PDB file of C-alpha atoms in Angstrom:
ATOM      1  CA  PHE A   1       0.000   0.000   0.000  1.00  0.00           C
ATOM      2  CA  PHE A   2       2.823   2.372   0.880  1.00  0.00           C
ATOM      3  CA  LEU A   3       4.609   1.785  -2.417  1.00  0.00           C
ATOM      4  CA  ALA A   4       1.329   2.242  -4.316  1.00  0.00           C
ATOM      5  CA  LEU A   5       0.691   5.562  -2.576  1.00  0.00           C
ATOM      6  CA  ILE A   6       4.246   6.755  -3.299  1.00  0.00           C
ATOM      7  CA  LEU A   7       3.819   5.824  -6.972  1.00  0.00           C
ATOM      8  CA  ALA A   8       0.471   7.644  -7.128  1.00  0.00           C
ATOM      9  CA  ALA A   9       2.012  10.748  -5.542  1.00  0.00           C
ATOM     10  CA  LEU A  10       4.848  10.658  -8.074  1.00  0.00           C
ATOM     11  CA  LEU A  11       2.402  10.431 -10.964  1.00  0.00           C
ATOM     12  CA  VAL A  12       0.408  13.380  -9.646  1.00  0.00           C
ATOM     13  CA  ALA A  13       3.181  15.682  -8.401  1.00  0.00           C
ATOM     14  CA  ASN A  14       6.190  14.311 -10.360  1.00  0.00           C
ATOM     15  CA  GLU A  15       8.307  14.382  -7.172  1.00  0.00           C
ATOM     16  CA  VAL A  16       7.866  13.584  -3.462  1.00  0.00           C
ATOM     17  CA  TYR A  17      10.651  15.205  -1.471  1.00  0.00           C
ATOM     18  CA  ASP A  18       8.690  16.500   1.512  1.00  0.00           C
ATOM     19  CA  PRO A  19       9.280  14.203   4.539  1.00  0.00           C
ATOM     20  CA  SER A  20       5.897  15.145   6.030  1.00  0.00           C
ATOM     21  CA  VAL A  21       4.113  13.938   2.871  1.00  0.00           C
ATOM     22  CA  VAL A  22       5.988  10.625   2.911  1.00  0.00           C
ATOM     23  CA  THR A  23       5.218  10.159   6.620  1.00  0.00           C
ATOM     24  CA  ALA A  24       1.528  10.900   6.009  1.00  0.00           C
ATOM     25  CA  LEU A  25       1.408   8.359   3.168  1.00  0.00           C
ATOM     26  CA  HIS A  26       3.017   5.779   5.452  1.00  0.00           C
ATOM     27  CA  VAL A  27       0.404   6.395   8.155  1.00  0.00           C
ATOM     28  CA  ILE A  28      -2.428   6.163   5.609  1.00  0.00           C
ATOM     29  CA  ALA A  29      -1.026   2.855   4.325  1.00  0.00           C
ATOM     30  CA  LEU A  30      -1.208   1.384   7.833  1.00  0.00           C
ATOM     31  CA  ALA A  31      -5.032   1.616   7.952  1.00  0.00           C
ATOM     32  CA  PRO A  32      -5.882  -0.928   5.208  1.00  0.00           C
ATOM     33  CA  THR A  33      -2.981  -3.086   6.378  1.00  0.00           C
ATOM     34  CA  ALA A  34      -4.434  -3.244   9.897  1.00  0.00           C
ATOM     35  CA  LEU A  35      -7.923  -3.996   8.518  1.00  0.00           C
ATOM     36  CA  ILE A  36      -6.693  -6.858   6.331  1.00  0.00           C
ATOM     37  CA  SER A  37      -4.645  -8.252   9.237  1.00  0.00           C
ATOM     38  CA  ALA A  38      -7.718  -8.208  11.503  1.00  0.00           C
ATOM     39  CA  LEU A  39      -9.803  -9.980   8.875  1.00  0.00           C
ATOM     40  CA  LEU A  40      -7.128 -12.647   8.367  1.00  0.00           C
ATOM     41  CA  VAL A  41      -6.897 -13.241  12.122  1.00  0.00           C
ATOM     42  CA  ARG A  42     -10.674 -13.521  12.364  1.00  0.00           C
ATOM     43  CA  ARG A  43     -10.782 -15.976   9.489  1.00  0.00           C
ATOM     44  CA  SER A  44      -8.023 -18.172  10.883  1.00  0.00           C
ATOM     45  CA  LEU A  45      -9.509 -18.500  14.396  1.00  0.00           C
ATOM     46  CA  PRO A  46     -11.271 -21.823  15.101  1.00  0.00           C
ATOM     47  CA  GLY A  47     -15.033 -21.610  15.620  1.00  0.00           C
ATOM     48  CA  GLU A  48     -14.635 -22.780  19.219  1.00  0.00           C
ATOM     49  CA  VAL A  49     -12.498 -19.748  20.012  1.00  0.00           C
ATOM     50  CA  ILE A  50     -15.021 -17.306  18.532  1.00  0.00           C
ATOM     51  CA  ALA A  51     -17.950 -18.960  20.338  1.00  0.00           C
ATOM     52  CA  SER A  52     -16.207 -19.295  23.712  1.00  0.00           C
ATOM     53  CA  THR A  53     -16.674 -16.920  26.620  1.00  0.00           C
ATOM     54  CA  PRO A  54     -13.460 -14.903  27.112  1.00  0.00           C
ATOM     55  CA  GLU A  55     -11.651 -14.966  30.441  1.00  0.00           C
ATOM     56  CA  THR A  56      -9.264 -12.105  31.124  1.00  0.00           C
ATOM     57  CA  GLU A  57      -6.376 -11.600  33.529  1.00  0.00           C
ATOM     58  CA  ARG A  58      -6.091  -7.829  33.351  1.00  0.00           C
ATOM     59  CA  ARG A  59      -3.254  -7.331  35.817  1.00  0.00           C
ATOM     60  CA  LYS A  60      -1.102 -10.024  34.261  1.00  0.00           C
ATOM     61  CA  TRP A  61      -1.697  -8.780  30.722  1.00  0.00           C
ATOM     62  CA  LEU A  62      -1.178  -5.142  31.717  1.00  0.00           C
ATOM     63  CA  ALA A  63       2.180  -5.946  33.336  1.00  0.00           C
ATOM     64  CA  SER A  64       3.240  -7.913  30.268  1.00  0.00           C
ATOM     65  CA  SER A  65       2.009  -5.189  27.905  1.00  0.00           C
ATOM     66  CA  LEU A  66       3.950  -2.491  29.758  1.00  0.00           C
ATOM     67  CA  ALA A  67       7.121  -4.577  29.502  1.00  0.00           C
ATOM     68  CA  MET A  68       6.526  -5.110  25.777  1.00  0.00           C
ATOM     69  CA  MET A  69       5.924  -1.376  25.336  1.00  0.00           C
ATOM     70  CA  LEU A  70       9.246  -0.680  27.051  1.00  0.00           C
ATOM     71  CA  ILE A  71      11.010  -3.184  24.815  1.00  0.00           C
ATOM     72  CA  GLY A  72       9.605  -1.511  21.698  1.00  0.00           C
ATOM     73  CA  GLY A  73      10.250   2.046  22.857  1.00  0.00           C
ATOM     74  CA  LEU A  74      13.749   1.403  24.191  1.00  0.00           C
ATOM     75  CA  SER A  75      14.656  -0.503  21.027  1.00  0.00           C
ATOM     76  CA  VAL A  76      13.746   2.544  18.936  1.00  0.00           C
ATOM     77  CA  ILE A  77      15.832   4.792  21.212  1.00  0.00           C
ATOM     78  CA  ASN A  78      18.725   2.345  21.043  1.00  0.00           C
ATOM     79  CA  SER A  79      18.602   2.192  17.247  1.00  0.00           C
ATOM     80  CA  ARG A  80      18.615   5.995  16.839  1.00  0.00           C
ATOM     81  CA  THR A  81      21.037   7.045  19.581  1.00  0.00           C
ATOM     82  CA  ASP A  82      24.071   6.938  17.293  1.00  0.00           C
ATOM     83  CA  ILE A  83      22.454   9.112  14.598  1.00  0.00           C
ATOM     84  CA  ILE A  84      21.120  11.659  17.113  1.00  0.00           C
ATOM     85  CA  MET A  85      24.448  11.941  18.919  1.00  0.00           C
ATOM     86  CA  LEU A  86      26.368  12.194  15.663  1.00  0.00           C
ATOM     87  CA  GLY A  87      24.133  15.146  14.788  1.00  0.00           C
ATOM     88  CA  TRP A  88      24.595  16.578  18.275  1.00  0.00           C
ATOM     89  CA  PHE A  89      28.322  16.800  17.627  1.00  0.00           C
ATOM     90  CA  GLY A  90      27.498  18.843  14.521  1.00  0.00           C
ATOM     91  CA  ASP A  91      28.770  16.818  11.540  1.00  0.00           C
ATOM     92  CA  ALA A  92      25.849  17.180   9.099  1.00  0.00           C
ATOM     93  CA  SER A  93      27.519  15.457   6.130  1.00  0.00           C
ATOM     94  CA  ALA A  94      28.505  12.496   8.296  1.00  0.00           C
ATOM     95  CA  ILE A  95      24.876  12.013   9.375  1.00  0.00           C
ATOM     96  CA  GLY A  96      23.708  11.430   5.802  1.00  0.00           C
ATOM     97  CA  ILE A  97      26.492   8.971   5.034  1.00  0.00           C
ATOM     98  CA  TYR A  98      26.089   7.209   8.365  1.00  0.00           C
ATOM     99  CA  SER A  99      22.298   6.883   7.999  1.00  0.00           C
ATOM    100  CA  VAL A 100      22.673   5.121   4.655  1.00  0.00           C
ATOM    101  CA  ALA A 101      25.330   2.801   6.112  1.00  0.00           C
ATOM    102  CA  VAL A 102      22.959   1.946   8.976  1.00  0.00           C
ATOM    103  CA  ARG A 103      20.166   1.132   6.532  1.00  0.00           C
ATOM    104  CA  GLY A 104      22.544  -1.076   4.575  1.00  0.00           C
ATOM    105  CA  SER A 105      23.649  -2.946   7.704  1.00  0.00           C
ATOM    106  CA  GLU A 106      20.010  -3.563   8.639  1.00  0.00           C
ATOM    107  CA  LEU A 107      19.691  -5.741   5.533  1.00  0.00           C
ATOM    108  CA  THR A 108      21.796  -8.343   7.365  1.00  0.00           C
ATOM    109  CA  MET A 109      19.060  -8.674  10.009  1.00  0.00           C
ATOM    110  CA  MET A 110      16.170  -9.339   7.596  1.00  0.00           C
ATOM    111  CA  ILE A 111      16.490 -13.132   7.699  1.00  0.00           C
ATOM    112  CA  MET A 112      16.553 -13.059  11.499  1.00  0.00           C
ATOM    113  CA  MET A 113      13.434 -10.877  11.688  1.00  0.00           C
ATOM    114  CA  ALA A 114      11.500 -13.135   9.330  1.00  0.00           C
ATOM    115  CA  ALA A 115      12.584 -16.287  11.153  1.00  0.00           C
ATOM    116  CA  HIS A 116      11.739 -14.892  14.585  1.00  0.00           C
ATOM    117  CA  ALA A 117       8.216 -13.998  13.465  1.00  0.00           C
ATOM    118  CA  ALA A 118       7.717 -17.631  12.482  1.00  0.00           C
ATOM    119  CA  LEU A 119       9.406 -19.050  15.595  1.00  0.00           C
ATOM    120  CA  ASN A 120       7.502 -17.027  18.230  1.00  0.00           C
ATOM    121  CA  PRO A 121       4.350 -19.184  18.515  1.00  0.00           C
ATOM    122  CA  THR A 122       6.283 -22.456  18.277  1.00  0.00           C
ATOM    123  CA  MET A 123       8.625 -21.476  21.102  1.00  0.00           C
ATOM    124  CA  ALA A 124       5.725 -20.340  23.283  1.00  0.00           C
ATOM    125  CA  SER A 125       3.821 -23.604  22.721  1.00  0.00           C
ATOM    126  CA  LEU A 126       6.894 -25.759  23.455  1.00  0.00           C
ATOM    127  CA  PHE A 127       7.515 -23.893  26.700  1.00  0.00           C
ATOM    128  CA  ALA A 128       3.849 -24.127  27.729  1.00  0.00           C
ATOM    129  CA  ALA A 129       3.931 -27.886  27.083  1.00  0.00           C
ATOM    130  CA  GLY A 130       7.101 -28.251  29.171  1.00  0.00           C
ATOM    131  CA  LYS A 131       9.106 -29.516  26.192  1.00  0.00           C
ATOM    132  CA  LEU A 132      12.310 -27.734  27.174  1.00  0.00           C
ATOM    133  CA  SER A 133      14.617 -30.151  25.355  1.00  0.00           C
ATOM    134  CA  GLU A 134      12.800 -29.484  22.083  1.00  0.00           C
ATOM    135  CA  LEU A 135      12.803 -25.746  22.787  1.00  0.00           C
ATOM    136  CA  ASN A 136      16.573 -25.835  23.391  1.00  0.00           C
ATOM    137  CA  ARG A 137      17.112 -27.767  20.165  1.00  0.00           C
ATOM    138  CA  LEU A 138      14.930 -25.368  18.166  1.00  0.00           C
ATOM    139  CA  SER A 139      16.608 -22.282  19.648  1.00  0.00           C
ATOM    140  CA  VAL A 140      20.188 -23.396  18.978  1.00  0.00           C
ATOM    141  CA  ARG A 141      19.475 -24.907  15.564  1.00  0.00           C
ATOM    142  CA  SER A 142      17.468 -21.939  14.307  1.00  0.00           C
ATOM    143  CA  GLY A 143      20.157 -19.557  15.586  1.00  0.00           C
ATOM    144  CA  ARG A 144      22.816 -21.465  13.666  1.00  0.00           C
ATOM    145  CA  LEU A 145      20.756 -21.539  10.477  1.00  0.00           C
ATOM    146  CA  ILE A 146      20.010 -17.805  10.702  1.00  0.00           C
ATOM    147  CA  LEU A 147      23.713 -17.090  11.240  1.00  0.00           C
ATOM    148  CA  LEU A 148      24.661 -19.344   8.321  1.00  0.00           C
ATOM    149  CA  ALA A 149      22.117 -17.742   5.995  1.00  0.00           C
ATOM    150  CA  SER A 150      23.061 -14.182   7.000  1.00  0.00           C
ATOM    151  CA  THR A 151      26.845 -14.552   6.796  1.00  0.00           C
ATOM    152  CA  PRO A 152      27.089 -14.371   2.957  1.00  0.00           C
ATOM    153  CA  LEU A 153      25.134 -11.098   2.999  1.00  0.00           C
ATOM    154  CA  VAL A 154      27.421  -9.684   5.704  1.00  0.00           C
ATOM    155  CA  ILE A 155      30.523 -10.696   3.738  1.00  0.00           C
ATOM    156  CA  GLY A 156      29.047  -9.259   0.556  1.00  0.00           C
ATOM    157  CA  LEU A 157      28.355  -5.874   2.157  1.00  0.00           C
ATOM    158  CA  ILE A 158      31.836  -5.790   3.686  1.00  0.00           C
ATOM    159  CA  ILE A 159      33.581  -6.586   0.393  1.00  0.00           C
ATOM    160  CA  TRP A 160      31.266  -4.759  -2.026  1.00  0.00           C
ATOM    161  CA  GLY A 161      29.854  -2.168   0.337  1.00  0.00           C
ATOM    162  CA  GLU A 162      31.270   0.641  -1.779  1.00  0.00           C
ATOM    163  CA  TRP A 163      29.081  -0.428  -4.707  1.00  0.00           C
ATOM    164  CA  PHE A 164      26.009  -0.515  -2.504  1.00  0.00           C
ATOM    165  CA  LEU A 165      26.688   2.930  -1.080  1.00  0.00           C
ATOM    166  CA  ALA A 166      27.386   4.348  -4.552  1.00  0.00           C
ATOM    167  CA  ILE A 167      23.715   3.770  -5.404  1.00  0.00           C
ATOM    168  CA  PHE A 168      22.911   6.795  -3.228  1.00  0.00           C
ATOM    169  CA  GLY A 169      25.662   8.964  -4.735  1.00  0.00           C
ATOM    170  CA  PRO A 170      29.458   8.969  -5.030  1.00  0.00           C
ATOM    171  CA  GLU A 171      29.884  10.911  -1.774  1.00  0.00           C
ATOM    172  CA  PHE A 172      28.269   8.077   0.192  1.00  0.00           C
ATOM    173  CA  THR A 173      31.106   5.666  -0.620  1.00  0.00           C
ATOM    174  CA  ASP A 174      32.998   7.338   2.232  1.00  0.00           C
ATOM    175  CA  GLY A 175      30.850   5.202   4.538  1.00  0.00           C
ATOM    176  CA  GLN A 176      32.356   1.866   3.484  1.00  0.00           C
ATOM    177  CA  ILE A 177      34.319   1.372   6.717  1.00  0.00           C
ATOM    178  CA  THR A 178      31.287   2.454   8.745  1.00  0.00           C
ATOM    179  CA  LEU A 179      29.129  -0.111   6.945  1.00  0.00           C
ATOM    180  CA  ALA A 180      31.707  -2.855   7.501  1.00  0.00           C
ATOM    181  CA  ILE A 181      31.914  -2.152  11.251  1.00  0.00           C
ATOM    182  CA  LEU A 182      28.127  -2.206  11.620  1.00  0.00           C
ATOM    183  CA  CYS A 183      27.838  -5.469   9.660  1.00  0.00           C
ATOM    184  CA  ILE A 184      30.489  -7.170  11.816  1.00  0.00           C
ATOM    185  CA  GLY A 185      28.623  -6.069  14.945  1.00  0.00           C
ATOM    186  CA  ASN A 186      25.388  -7.495  13.556  1.00  0.00           C
ATOM    187  CA  LEU A 187      27.120 -10.780  12.781  1.00  0.00           C
ATOM    188  CA  GLY A 188      28.302 -11.012  16.384  1.00  0.00           C
ATOM    189  CA  ALA A 189      24.755 -10.360  17.601  1.00  0.00           C
ATOM    190  CA  LEU A 190      23.368 -13.005  15.230  1.00  0.00           C
ATOM    191  CA  ALA A 191      25.798 -15.552  16.659  1.00  0.00           C
ATOM    192  CA  MET A 192      24.021 -15.207  20.010  1.00  0.00           C
ATOM    193  CA  GLY A 193      20.822 -16.631  18.536  1.00  0.00           C
ATOM    194  CA  PRO A 194      17.169 -15.837  19.298  1.00  0.00           C
ATOM    195  CA  ALA A 195      17.671 -15.106  23.011  1.00  0.00           C
ATOM    196  CA  ALA A 196      15.299 -12.127  23.084  1.00  0.00           C
ATOM    197  CA  VAL A 197      12.527 -14.200  21.500  1.00  0.00           C
ATOM    198  CA  VAL A 198      12.996 -17.038  23.997  1.00  0.00           C
ATOM    199  CA  LEU A 199      12.916 -14.646  26.959  1.00  0.00           C
ATOM    200  CA  VAL A 200       9.718 -12.962  25.808  1.00  0.00           C
ATOM    201  CA  MET A 201       7.988 -16.189  24.778  1.00  0.00           C
ATOM    202  CA  THR A 202       8.760 -17.794  28.161  1.00  0.00           C
ATOM    203  CA  GLY A 203       7.330 -14.961  30.255  1.00  0.00           C
ATOM    204  CA  HIS A 204      10.544 -13.079  30.992  1.00  0.00           C
ATOM    205  CA  GLU A 205       9.735  -9.951  28.994  1.00  0.00           C
ATOM    206  CA  ARG A 206      10.645  -7.748  31.976  1.00  0.00           C
ATOM    207  CA  ARG A 207      14.184  -9.104  31.975  1.00  0.00           C
ATOM    208  CA  ALA A 208      14.406  -8.499  28.219  1.00  0.00           C
ATOM    209  CA  ALA A 209      13.269  -4.899  28.764  1.00  0.00           C
ATOM    210  CA  ARG A 210      15.896  -4.493  31.507  1.00  0.00           C
ATOM    211  CA  ALA A 211      18.649  -5.731  29.183  1.00  0.00           C
ATOM    212  CA  ILE A 212      17.658  -3.205  26.517  1.00  0.00           C
ATOM    213  CA  ALA A 213      17.456  -0.421  29.119  1.00  0.00           C
ATOM    214  CA  ILE A 214      20.987  -1.204  30.294  1.00  0.00           C
ATOM    215  CA  THR A 215      22.345  -1.117  26.762  1.00  0.00           C
ATOM    216  CA  VAL A 216      20.597   2.198  26.042  1.00  0.00           C
ATOM    217  CA  VAL A 217      22.795   3.719  28.767  1.00  0.00           C
ATOM    218  CA  THR A 218      25.973   1.998  27.553  1.00  0.00           C
ATOM    219  CA  ASN A 219      25.154   3.047  23.986  1.00  0.00           C
ATOM    220  CA  ILE A 220      24.980   6.712  25.005  1.00  0.00           C
ATOM    221  CA  LEU A 221      28.242   6.468  26.963  1.00  0.00           C
ATOM    222  CA  LEU A 222      30.092   4.706  24.139  1.00  0.00           C
ATOM    223  CA  ASN A 223      28.932   7.280  21.595  1.00  0.00           C
ATOM    224  CA  LEU A 224      29.933  10.130  23.914  1.00  0.00           C
ATOM    225  CA  VAL A 225      33.463   8.752  24.081  1.00  0.00           C
ATOM    226  CA  LEU A 226      34.004   7.527  20.507  1.00  0.00           C
ATOM    227  CA  ILE A 227      32.223  10.050  18.263  1.00  0.00           C
ATOM    228  CA  PRO A 228      34.428  13.063  19.211  1.00  0.00           C
ATOM    229  CA  ILE A 229      37.527  10.982  18.439  1.00  0.00           C
ATOM    230  CA  TYR A 230      36.566   8.913  15.403  1.00  0.00           C
ATOM    231  CA  GLY A 231      33.417  10.567  14.008  1.00  0.00           C
ATOM    232  CA  LYS A 232      31.011   8.297  12.151  1.00  0.00           C
ATOM    233  CA  GLU A 233      33.374   5.329  12.480  1.00  0.00           C
ATOM    234  CA  GLY A 234      33.294   5.865  16.241  1.00  0.00           C
ATOM    235  CA  ALA A 235      29.499   5.870  16.192  1.00  0.00           C
ATOM    236  CA  ALA A 236      29.550   2.645  14.174  1.00  0.00           C
ATOM    237  CA  PHE A 237      31.957   0.967  16.588  1.00  0.00           C
ATOM    238  CA  ALA A 238      29.856   2.073  19.577  1.00  0.00           C
ATOM    239  CA  THR A 239      26.706   0.689  17.951  1.00  0.00           C
ATOM    240  CA  ALA A 240      28.348  -2.584  16.909  1.00  0.00           C
ATOM    241  CA  LEU A 241      29.823  -3.164  20.352  1.00  0.00           C
ATOM    242  CA  ASN A 242      26.542  -2.271  22.032  1.00  0.00           C
ATOM    243  CA  ASN A 243      24.503  -4.591  19.794  1.00  0.00           C
ATOM    244  CA  PHE A 244      26.837  -7.469  20.583  1.00  0.00           C
ATOM    245  CA  ALA A 245      26.763  -6.696  24.324  1.00  0.00           C
ATOM    246  CA  ARG A 246      22.959  -6.608  24.343  1.00  0.00           C
ATOM    247  CA  ALA A 247      22.737  -9.953  22.542  1.00  0.00           C
ATOM    248  CA  ALA A 248      25.315 -11.488  24.903  1.00  0.00           C
ATOM    249  CA  LEU A 249      23.424 -10.251  27.981  1.00  0.00           C
ATOM    250  CA  LEU A 250      20.130 -11.609  26.645  1.00  0.00           C
ATOM    251  CA  THR A 251      21.786 -14.952  25.897  1.00  0.00           C
ATOM    252  CA  TYR A 252      23.229 -15.130  29.418  1.00  0.00           C
ATOM    253  CA  TRP A 253      19.885 -14.361  31.067  1.00  0.00           C
ATOM    254  CA  THR A 254      18.060 -16.824  28.814  1.00  0.00           C
ATOM    255  CA  PHE A 255      20.359 -19.622  29.906  1.00  0.00           C
ATOM    256  CA  LYS A 256      20.271 -18.567  33.567  1.00  0.00           C
ATOM    257  CA  LEU A 257      16.492 -18.076  33.868  1.00  0.00           C
ATOM    258  CA  VAL A 258      15.118 -20.645  31.435  1.00  0.00           C
ATOM    259  CA  GLY A 259      18.066 -23.012  31.042  1.00  0.00           C
ATOM    260  CA  ILE A 260      17.802 -22.718  27.263  1.00  0.00           C
ATOM    261  CA  GLY A 261      20.813 -22.245  25.009  1.00  0.00           C
ATOM    262  CA  THR A 262      20.548 -19.972  21.988  1.00  0.00           C
ATOM    263  CA  ALA A 263      24.132 -19.155  20.941  1.00  0.00           C
ATOM    264  CA  ALA A 264      25.641 -20.898  17.931  1.00  0.00           C
ATOM    265  CA  TRP A 265      28.274 -22.689  20.051  1.00  0.00           C
ATOM    266  CA  GLN A 266      25.873 -24.037  22.664  1.00  0.00           C
ATOM    267  CA  ARG A 267      24.649 -27.643  22.668  1.00  0.00           C
ATOM    268  CA  GLU A 268      21.509 -28.614  20.785  1.00  0.00           C
ATOM    269  CA  SER A 269      20.789 -31.641  22.945  1.00  0.00           C
ATOM    270  CA  ARG A 270      20.214 -31.040  26.638  1.00  0.00           C
ATOM    271  CA  THR A 271      18.336 -33.039  29.241  1.00  0.00           C
ATOM    272  CA  PHE A 272      15.905 -31.283  31.592  1.00  0.00           C
ATOM    273  CA  ASP A 273      14.496 -32.780  34.781  1.00  0.00           C
TER     274      ASP A 273
END
């Protein structure tokens, strides 16, 4: 819907350079998307679910919802801290180059995002059924497969990153090192596996929110130290190190609280009492 609206705007006005117009089109595109999603959910629900009398646990759901809201909000802050602080230090040209490098590095996380969306309900059902051995096997194996599938893309962006950045203009090729640093950081985070998903799906969303809150603070501190010295490369290193630290902390807490391994080097087969 968003792409269709952009195309329509281009046909009418020949150009769409106003950020407020693009944002408005994006918001408008969300309405039919939400409607179609609701209809698909309604259609996929079994008749017994629709006919049953709902039972609610308001306090439990409210506590969980607040934790999920924190995870979403803090994740946005964490993902934009480097760009905001780079602008705070006043290097306008570096912001443009850095923003494109960030968008390029995010391509390496697409496979993970798609896989996690598919894994969420399976992990929750395995945990609810007490099948911890199967959950451990799924977590480690899926983490390894995601890492394996993402590695060629990371290597490609590191080696041919200059060509990718040149799509946006010759001046953006100055962000090749920045892109490489961000991609390496993402690869390290991917090696930790789906720890955040396991924590949330096993009822430990508060601990996941705490991990992200901690890394928001460390992200700010790292950027404060590294940006004045190394500019956009410093921001990239701060972000890469912070992303890896967050994934490592989530992996540690997942193993400590749930007993489930997620990192690529952890064992697939484990016995639970």
